[in-house]
PDB file of C-alpha atoms in Angstrom:
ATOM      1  CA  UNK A1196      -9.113  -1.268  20.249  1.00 44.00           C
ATOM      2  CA  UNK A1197     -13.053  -0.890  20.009  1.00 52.00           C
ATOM      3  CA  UNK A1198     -14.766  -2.195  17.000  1.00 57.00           C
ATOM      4  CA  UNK A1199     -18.404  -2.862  15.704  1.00 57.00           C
ATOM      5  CA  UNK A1200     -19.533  -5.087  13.549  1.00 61.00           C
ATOM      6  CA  UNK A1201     -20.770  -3.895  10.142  1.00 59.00           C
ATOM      7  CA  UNK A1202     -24.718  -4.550   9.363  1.00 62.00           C
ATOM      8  CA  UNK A1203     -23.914  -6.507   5.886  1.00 63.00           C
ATOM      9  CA  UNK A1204     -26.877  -4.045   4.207  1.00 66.00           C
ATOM     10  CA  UNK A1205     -24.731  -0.947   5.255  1.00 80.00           C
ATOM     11  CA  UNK A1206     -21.107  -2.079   3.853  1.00 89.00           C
ATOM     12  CA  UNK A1207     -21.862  -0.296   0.789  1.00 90.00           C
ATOM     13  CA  UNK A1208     -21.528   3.117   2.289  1.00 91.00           C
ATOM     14  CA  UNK A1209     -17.892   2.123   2.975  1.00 94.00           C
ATOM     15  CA  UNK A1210     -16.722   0.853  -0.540  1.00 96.00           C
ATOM     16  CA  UNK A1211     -16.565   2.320  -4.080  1.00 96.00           C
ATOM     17  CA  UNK A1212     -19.374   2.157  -6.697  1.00 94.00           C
ATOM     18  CA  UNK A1213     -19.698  -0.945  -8.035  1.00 93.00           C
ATOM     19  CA  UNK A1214     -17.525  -2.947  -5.310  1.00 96.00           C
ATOM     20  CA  UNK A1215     -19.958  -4.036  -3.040  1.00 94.00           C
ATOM     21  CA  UNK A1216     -21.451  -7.223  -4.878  1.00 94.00           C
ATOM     22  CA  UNK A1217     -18.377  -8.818  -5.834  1.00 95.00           C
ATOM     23  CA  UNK A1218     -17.239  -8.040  -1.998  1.00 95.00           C
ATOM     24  CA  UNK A1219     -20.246  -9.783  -0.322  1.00 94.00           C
ATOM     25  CA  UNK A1220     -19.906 -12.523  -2.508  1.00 95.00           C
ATOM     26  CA  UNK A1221     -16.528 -13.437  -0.985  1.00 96.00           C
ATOM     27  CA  UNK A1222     -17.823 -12.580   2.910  1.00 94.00           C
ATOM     28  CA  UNK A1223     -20.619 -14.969   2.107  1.00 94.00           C
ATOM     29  CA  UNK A1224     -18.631 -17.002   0.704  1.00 95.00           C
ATOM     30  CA  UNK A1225     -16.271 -17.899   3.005  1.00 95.00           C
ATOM     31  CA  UNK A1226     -18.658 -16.599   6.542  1.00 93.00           C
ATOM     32  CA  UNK A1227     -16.171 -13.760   7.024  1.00 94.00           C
ATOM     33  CA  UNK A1228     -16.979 -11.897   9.985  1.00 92.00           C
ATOM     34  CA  UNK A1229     -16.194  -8.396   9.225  1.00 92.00           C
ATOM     35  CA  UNK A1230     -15.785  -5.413  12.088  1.00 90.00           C
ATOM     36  CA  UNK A1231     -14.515  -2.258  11.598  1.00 88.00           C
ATOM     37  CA  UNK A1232     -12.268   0.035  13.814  1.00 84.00           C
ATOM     38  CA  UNK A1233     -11.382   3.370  14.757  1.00 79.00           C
ATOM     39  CA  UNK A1234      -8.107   4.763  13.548  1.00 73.00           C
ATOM     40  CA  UNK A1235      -4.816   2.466  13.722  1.00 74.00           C
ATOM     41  CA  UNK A1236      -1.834   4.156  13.051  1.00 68.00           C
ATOM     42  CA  UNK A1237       0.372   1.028  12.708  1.00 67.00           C
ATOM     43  CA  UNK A1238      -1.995  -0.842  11.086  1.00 79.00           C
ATOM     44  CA  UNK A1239      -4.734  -0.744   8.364  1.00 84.00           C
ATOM     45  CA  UNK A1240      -6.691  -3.636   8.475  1.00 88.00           C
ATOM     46  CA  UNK A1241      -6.054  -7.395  10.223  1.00 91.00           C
ATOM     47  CA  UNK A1242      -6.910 -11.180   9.563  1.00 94.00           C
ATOM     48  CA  UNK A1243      -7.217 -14.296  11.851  1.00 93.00           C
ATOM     49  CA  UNK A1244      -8.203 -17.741  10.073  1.00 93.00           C
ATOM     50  CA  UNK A1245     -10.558 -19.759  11.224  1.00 90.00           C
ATOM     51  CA  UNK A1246     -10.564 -21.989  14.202  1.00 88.00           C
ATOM     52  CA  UNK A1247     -13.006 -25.095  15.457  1.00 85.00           C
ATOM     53  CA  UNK A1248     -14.827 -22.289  17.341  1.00 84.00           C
ATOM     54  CA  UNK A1249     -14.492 -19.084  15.204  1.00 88.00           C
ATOM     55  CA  UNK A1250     -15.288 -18.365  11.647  1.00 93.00           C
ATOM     56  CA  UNK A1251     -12.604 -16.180   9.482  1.00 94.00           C
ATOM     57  CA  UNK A1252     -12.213 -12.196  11.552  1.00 94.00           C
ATOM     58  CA  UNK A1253     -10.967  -9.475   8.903  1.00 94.00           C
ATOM     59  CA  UNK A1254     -11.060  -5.568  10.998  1.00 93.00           C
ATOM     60  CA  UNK A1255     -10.216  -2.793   8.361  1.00 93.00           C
ATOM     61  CA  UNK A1256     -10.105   1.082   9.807  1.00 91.00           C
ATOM     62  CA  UNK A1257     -13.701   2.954   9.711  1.00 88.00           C
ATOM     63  CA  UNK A1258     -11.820   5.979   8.927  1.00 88.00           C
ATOM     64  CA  UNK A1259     -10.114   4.784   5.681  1.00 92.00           C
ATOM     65  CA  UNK A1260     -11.878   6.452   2.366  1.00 94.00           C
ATOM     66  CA  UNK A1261     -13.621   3.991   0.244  1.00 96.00           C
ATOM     67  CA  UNK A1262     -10.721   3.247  -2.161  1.00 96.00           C
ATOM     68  CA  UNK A1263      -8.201   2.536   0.656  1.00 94.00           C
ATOM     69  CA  UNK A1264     -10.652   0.904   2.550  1.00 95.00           C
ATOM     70  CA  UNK A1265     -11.335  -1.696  -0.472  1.00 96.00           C
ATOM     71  CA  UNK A1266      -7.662  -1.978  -1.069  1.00 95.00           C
ATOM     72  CA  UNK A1267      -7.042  -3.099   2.647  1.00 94.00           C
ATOM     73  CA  UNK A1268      -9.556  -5.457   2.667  1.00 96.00           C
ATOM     74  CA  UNK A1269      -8.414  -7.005  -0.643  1.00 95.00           C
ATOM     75  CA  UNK A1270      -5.283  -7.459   1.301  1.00 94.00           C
ATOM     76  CA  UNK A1271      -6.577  -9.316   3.887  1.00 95.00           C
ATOM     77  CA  UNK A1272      -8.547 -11.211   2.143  1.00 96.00           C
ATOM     78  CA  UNK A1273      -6.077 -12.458   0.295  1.00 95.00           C
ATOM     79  CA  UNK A1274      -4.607 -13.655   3.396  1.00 95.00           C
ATOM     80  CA  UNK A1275      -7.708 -15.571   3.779  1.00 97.00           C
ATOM     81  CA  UNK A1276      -7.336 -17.455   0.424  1.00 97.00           C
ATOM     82  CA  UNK A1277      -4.170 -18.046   1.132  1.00 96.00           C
ATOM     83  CA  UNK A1278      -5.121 -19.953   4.156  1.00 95.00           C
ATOM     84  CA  UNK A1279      -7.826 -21.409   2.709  1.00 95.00           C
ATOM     85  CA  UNK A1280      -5.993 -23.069  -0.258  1.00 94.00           C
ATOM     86  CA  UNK A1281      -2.372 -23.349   1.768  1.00 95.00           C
ATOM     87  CA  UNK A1282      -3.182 -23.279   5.744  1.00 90.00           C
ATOM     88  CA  UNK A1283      -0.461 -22.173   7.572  1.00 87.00           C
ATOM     89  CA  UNK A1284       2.385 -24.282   5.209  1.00 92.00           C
ATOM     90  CA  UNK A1285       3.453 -21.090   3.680  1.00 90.00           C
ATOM     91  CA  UNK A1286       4.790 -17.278   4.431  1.00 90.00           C
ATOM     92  CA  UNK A1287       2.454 -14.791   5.625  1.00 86.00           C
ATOM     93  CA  UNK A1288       3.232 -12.713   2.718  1.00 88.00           C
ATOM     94  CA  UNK A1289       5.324 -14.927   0.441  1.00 90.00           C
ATOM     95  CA  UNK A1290       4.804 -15.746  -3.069  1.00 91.00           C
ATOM     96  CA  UNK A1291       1.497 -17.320  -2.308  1.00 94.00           C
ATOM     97  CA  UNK A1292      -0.095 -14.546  -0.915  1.00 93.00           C
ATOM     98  CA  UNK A1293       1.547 -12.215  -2.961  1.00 91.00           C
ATOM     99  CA  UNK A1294      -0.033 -14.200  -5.999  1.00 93.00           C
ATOM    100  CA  UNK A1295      -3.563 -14.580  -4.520  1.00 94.00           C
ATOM    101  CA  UNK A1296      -3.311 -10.409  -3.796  1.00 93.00           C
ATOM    102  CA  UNK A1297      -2.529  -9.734  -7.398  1.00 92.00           C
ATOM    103  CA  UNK A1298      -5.424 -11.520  -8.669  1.00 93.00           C
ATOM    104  CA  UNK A1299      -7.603  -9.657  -6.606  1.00 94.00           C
ATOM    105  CA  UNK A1300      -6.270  -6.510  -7.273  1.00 94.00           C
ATOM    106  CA  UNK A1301      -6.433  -7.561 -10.884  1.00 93.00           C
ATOM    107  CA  UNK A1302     -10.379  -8.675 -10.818  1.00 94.00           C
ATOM    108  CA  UNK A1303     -11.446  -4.893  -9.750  1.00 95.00           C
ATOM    109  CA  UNK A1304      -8.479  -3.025 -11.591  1.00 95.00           C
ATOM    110  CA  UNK A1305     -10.682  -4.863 -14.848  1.00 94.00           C
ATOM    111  CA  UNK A1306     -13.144  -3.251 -14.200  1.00 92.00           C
ATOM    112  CA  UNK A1307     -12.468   0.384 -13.542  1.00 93.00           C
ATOM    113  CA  UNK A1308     -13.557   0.783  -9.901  1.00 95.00           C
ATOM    114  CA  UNK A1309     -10.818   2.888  -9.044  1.00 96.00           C
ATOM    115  CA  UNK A1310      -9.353   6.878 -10.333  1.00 96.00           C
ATOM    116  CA  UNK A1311      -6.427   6.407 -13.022  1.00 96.00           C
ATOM    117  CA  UNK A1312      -3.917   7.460 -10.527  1.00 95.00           C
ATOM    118  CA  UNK A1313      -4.782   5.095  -7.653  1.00 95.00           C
ATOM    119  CA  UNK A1314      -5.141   2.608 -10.563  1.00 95.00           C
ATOM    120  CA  UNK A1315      -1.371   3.135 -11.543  1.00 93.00           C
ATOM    121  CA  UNK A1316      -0.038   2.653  -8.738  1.00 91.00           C
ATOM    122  CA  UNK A1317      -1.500  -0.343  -8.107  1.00 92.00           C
ATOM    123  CA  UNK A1318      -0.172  -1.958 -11.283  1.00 90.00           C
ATOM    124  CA  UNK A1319       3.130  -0.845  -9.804  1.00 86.00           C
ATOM    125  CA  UNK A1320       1.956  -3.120  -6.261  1.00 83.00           C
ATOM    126  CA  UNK A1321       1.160  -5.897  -8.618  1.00 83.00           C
ATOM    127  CA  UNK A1322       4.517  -6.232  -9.516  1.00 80.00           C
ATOM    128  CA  UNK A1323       5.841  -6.633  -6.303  1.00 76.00           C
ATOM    129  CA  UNK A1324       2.880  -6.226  -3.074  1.00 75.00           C
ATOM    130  CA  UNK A1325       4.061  -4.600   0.437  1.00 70.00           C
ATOM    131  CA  UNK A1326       3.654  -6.532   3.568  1.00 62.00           C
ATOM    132  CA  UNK A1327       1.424  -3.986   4.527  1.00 61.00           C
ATOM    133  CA  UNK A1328      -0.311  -1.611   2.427  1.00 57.00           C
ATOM    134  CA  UNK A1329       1.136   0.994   5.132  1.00 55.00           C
ATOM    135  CA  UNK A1330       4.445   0.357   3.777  1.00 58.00           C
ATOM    136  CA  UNK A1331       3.283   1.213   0.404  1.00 74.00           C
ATOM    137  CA  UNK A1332       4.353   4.990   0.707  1.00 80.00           C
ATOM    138  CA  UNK A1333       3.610   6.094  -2.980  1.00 85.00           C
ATOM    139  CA  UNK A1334      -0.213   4.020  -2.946  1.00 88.00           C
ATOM    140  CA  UNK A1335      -0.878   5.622   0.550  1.00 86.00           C
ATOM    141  CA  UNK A1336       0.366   9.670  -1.080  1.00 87.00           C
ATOM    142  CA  UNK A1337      -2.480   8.672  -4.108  1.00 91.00           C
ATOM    143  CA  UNK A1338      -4.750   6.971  -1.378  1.00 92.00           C
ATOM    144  CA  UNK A1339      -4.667  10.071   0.829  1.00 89.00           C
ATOM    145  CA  UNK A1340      -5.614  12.529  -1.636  1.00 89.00           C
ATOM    146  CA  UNK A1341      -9.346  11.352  -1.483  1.00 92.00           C
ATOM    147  CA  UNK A1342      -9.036  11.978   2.361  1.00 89.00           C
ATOM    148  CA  UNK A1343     -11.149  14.414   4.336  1.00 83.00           C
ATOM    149  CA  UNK A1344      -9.004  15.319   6.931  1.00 80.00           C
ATOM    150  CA  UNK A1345      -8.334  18.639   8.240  1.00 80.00           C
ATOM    151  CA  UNK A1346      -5.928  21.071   7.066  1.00 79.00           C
ATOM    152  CA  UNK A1347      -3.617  21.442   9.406  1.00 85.00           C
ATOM    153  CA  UNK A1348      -3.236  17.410   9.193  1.00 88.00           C
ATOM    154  CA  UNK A1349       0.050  16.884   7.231  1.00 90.00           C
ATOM    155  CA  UNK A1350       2.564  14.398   5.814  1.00 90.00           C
ATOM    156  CA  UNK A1351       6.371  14.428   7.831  1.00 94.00           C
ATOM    157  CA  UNK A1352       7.730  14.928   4.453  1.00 92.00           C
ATOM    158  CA  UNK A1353       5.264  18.050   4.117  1.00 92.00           C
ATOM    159  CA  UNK A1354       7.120  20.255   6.647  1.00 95.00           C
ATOM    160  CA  UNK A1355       9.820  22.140   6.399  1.00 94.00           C
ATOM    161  CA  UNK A1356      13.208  21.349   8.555  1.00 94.00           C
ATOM    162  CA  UNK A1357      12.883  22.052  12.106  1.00 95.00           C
ATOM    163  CA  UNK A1358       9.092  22.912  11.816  1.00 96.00           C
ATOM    164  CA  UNK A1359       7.266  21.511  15.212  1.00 96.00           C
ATOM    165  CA  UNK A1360       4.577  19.169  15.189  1.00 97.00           C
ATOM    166  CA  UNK A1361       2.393  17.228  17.252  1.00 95.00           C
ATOM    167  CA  UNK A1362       0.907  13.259  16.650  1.00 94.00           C
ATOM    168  CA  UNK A1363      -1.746  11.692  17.783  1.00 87.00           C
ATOM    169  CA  UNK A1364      -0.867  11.150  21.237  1.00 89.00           C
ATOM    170  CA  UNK A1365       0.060  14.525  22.172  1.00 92.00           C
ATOM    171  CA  UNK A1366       3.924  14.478  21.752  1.00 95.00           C
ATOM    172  CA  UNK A1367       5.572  17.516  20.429  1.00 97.00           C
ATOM    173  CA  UNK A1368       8.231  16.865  17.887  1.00 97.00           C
ATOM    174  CA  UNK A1369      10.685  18.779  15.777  1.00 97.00           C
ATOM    175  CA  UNK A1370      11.392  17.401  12.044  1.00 97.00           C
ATOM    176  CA  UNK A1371      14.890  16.720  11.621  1.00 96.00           C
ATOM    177  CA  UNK A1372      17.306  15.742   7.951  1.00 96.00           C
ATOM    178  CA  UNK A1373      16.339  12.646   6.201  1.00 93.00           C
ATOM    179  CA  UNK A1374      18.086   9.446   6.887  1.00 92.00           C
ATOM    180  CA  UNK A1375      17.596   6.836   3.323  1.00 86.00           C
ATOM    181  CA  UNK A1376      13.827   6.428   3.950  1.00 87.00           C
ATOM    182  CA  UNK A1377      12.993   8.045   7.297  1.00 92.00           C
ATOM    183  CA  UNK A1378      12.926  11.303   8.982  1.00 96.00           C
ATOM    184  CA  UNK A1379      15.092  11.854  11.803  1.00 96.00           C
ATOM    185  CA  UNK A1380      13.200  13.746  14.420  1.00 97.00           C
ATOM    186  CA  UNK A1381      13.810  14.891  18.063  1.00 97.00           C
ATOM    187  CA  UNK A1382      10.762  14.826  20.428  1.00 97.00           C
ATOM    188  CA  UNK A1383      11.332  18.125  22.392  1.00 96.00           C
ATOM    189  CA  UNK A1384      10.339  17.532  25.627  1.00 92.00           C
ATOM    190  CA  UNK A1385      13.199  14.767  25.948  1.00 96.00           C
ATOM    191  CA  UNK A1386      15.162  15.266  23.726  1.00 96.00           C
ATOM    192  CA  UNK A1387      15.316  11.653  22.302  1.00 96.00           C
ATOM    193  CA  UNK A1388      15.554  11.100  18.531  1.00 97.00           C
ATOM    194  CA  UNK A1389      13.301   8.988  16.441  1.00 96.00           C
ATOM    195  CA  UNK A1390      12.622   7.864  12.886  1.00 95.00           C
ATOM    196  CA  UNK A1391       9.097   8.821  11.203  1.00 94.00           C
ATOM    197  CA  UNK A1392       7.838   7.600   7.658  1.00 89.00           C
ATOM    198  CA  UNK A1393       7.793  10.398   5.339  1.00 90.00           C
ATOM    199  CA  UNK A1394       4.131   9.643   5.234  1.00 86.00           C
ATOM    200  CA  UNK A1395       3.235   9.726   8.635  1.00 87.00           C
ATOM    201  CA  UNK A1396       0.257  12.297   9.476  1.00 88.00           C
ATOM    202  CA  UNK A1397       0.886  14.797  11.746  1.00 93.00           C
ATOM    203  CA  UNK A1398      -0.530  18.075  12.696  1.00 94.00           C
ATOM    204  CA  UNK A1399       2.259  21.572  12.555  1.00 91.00           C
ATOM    205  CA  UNK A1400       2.448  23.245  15.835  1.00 90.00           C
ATOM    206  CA  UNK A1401       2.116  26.826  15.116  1.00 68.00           C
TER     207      UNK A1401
END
């Protein structure tokens, strides 16, 4: 996946007001070496510790808007703490990391840097943080309301039964009933079935 390395002096444009000094204190801190991607759809954002030859790598999407942006790096930053103060002696996200997270969460929730309603539902995340902030479905419905995407870009869980849509790589697929947490869907030139996240963008075919 191409990336690019962020000129420290133009991270701002990327984060919320008032973000970007506590940020860079923790890059500088620990010689993060930041990049920034195009659009992941499995993924967010990613961290790899330090080695005898590397310095700490986080990546977090380009495309994100600044308040899911800061909330993904958060996340993998606090992978990074937790590596720093445990190594690798404890679950990728166990209690440990799931402690460090909440305390950074906490320090910008303090002071106000995000909208009331992404702010409530990350006190609900604090109670209990995701893996992965993509399997966070009720932060990523808040998250994606201060999206500029397109119109015709929707949520799986947007469309009606057996309404036709397309994703990212071209595949044509018609939504099917829901199964617990998924949507059961049938990819029409096939005819094979699959299971989509109710917030998984897609664009209606007409």
């Amino acid at each position: 996946m191409p990336k690019k390395d962020v000129p420290i002096n133009t991270l701002e444009r990327f984060l919320p007001d008032n973000t970007y000094a506590p940020v860079l204190a923790y890059l500088n801190q620990y010689k993060v070496h930041l990049t920034v991607t195009r659009e992941r759809k499995s993924i967010l954002g990613d961290y790899r510790h330090r080695t005898r030859q590397d310095t700490h790598r986080i990546s977090v999407n380009g495309t994100l808007n600044k308040y899911a942006f800061l909330v993904t790096l958060l996340h993998e930053l606090a992978h990074l703490l937790t590596f720093e103060q445990f190594s690798n002696r404890v679950m990728a996200h166990g209690k440990e990391w799931k402690a460090i997270y909440g305390q950074l969460l906490h320090q910008f929730l303090e002071h106000k840097v995000f909208p009331d309603d992404i702010a409530s539902e990350l006190q609900q995340t604090l109670r209990n943080p995701a893996a992965s902030s993509c399997a966070e479905e009720g932060l990523l419905r808040v998250l994606r309301r201060y999206d500029q995407r397109p119109a015709e870009v929707k949520l799986v869980e947007e469309l009606a039964d057996g309404t036709l849509f397309r994703t990212t790589d071209g595949r044509i697929f018609r939504k099917g009933p829901r199964l617990r947490k998924r949507f059961k869907c049938e990819e029409v030139g096939t005819g094979k079935q699959y299971l989509f996240s109710p917030v998984y963008e897609v664009v209606s075919v007409a």
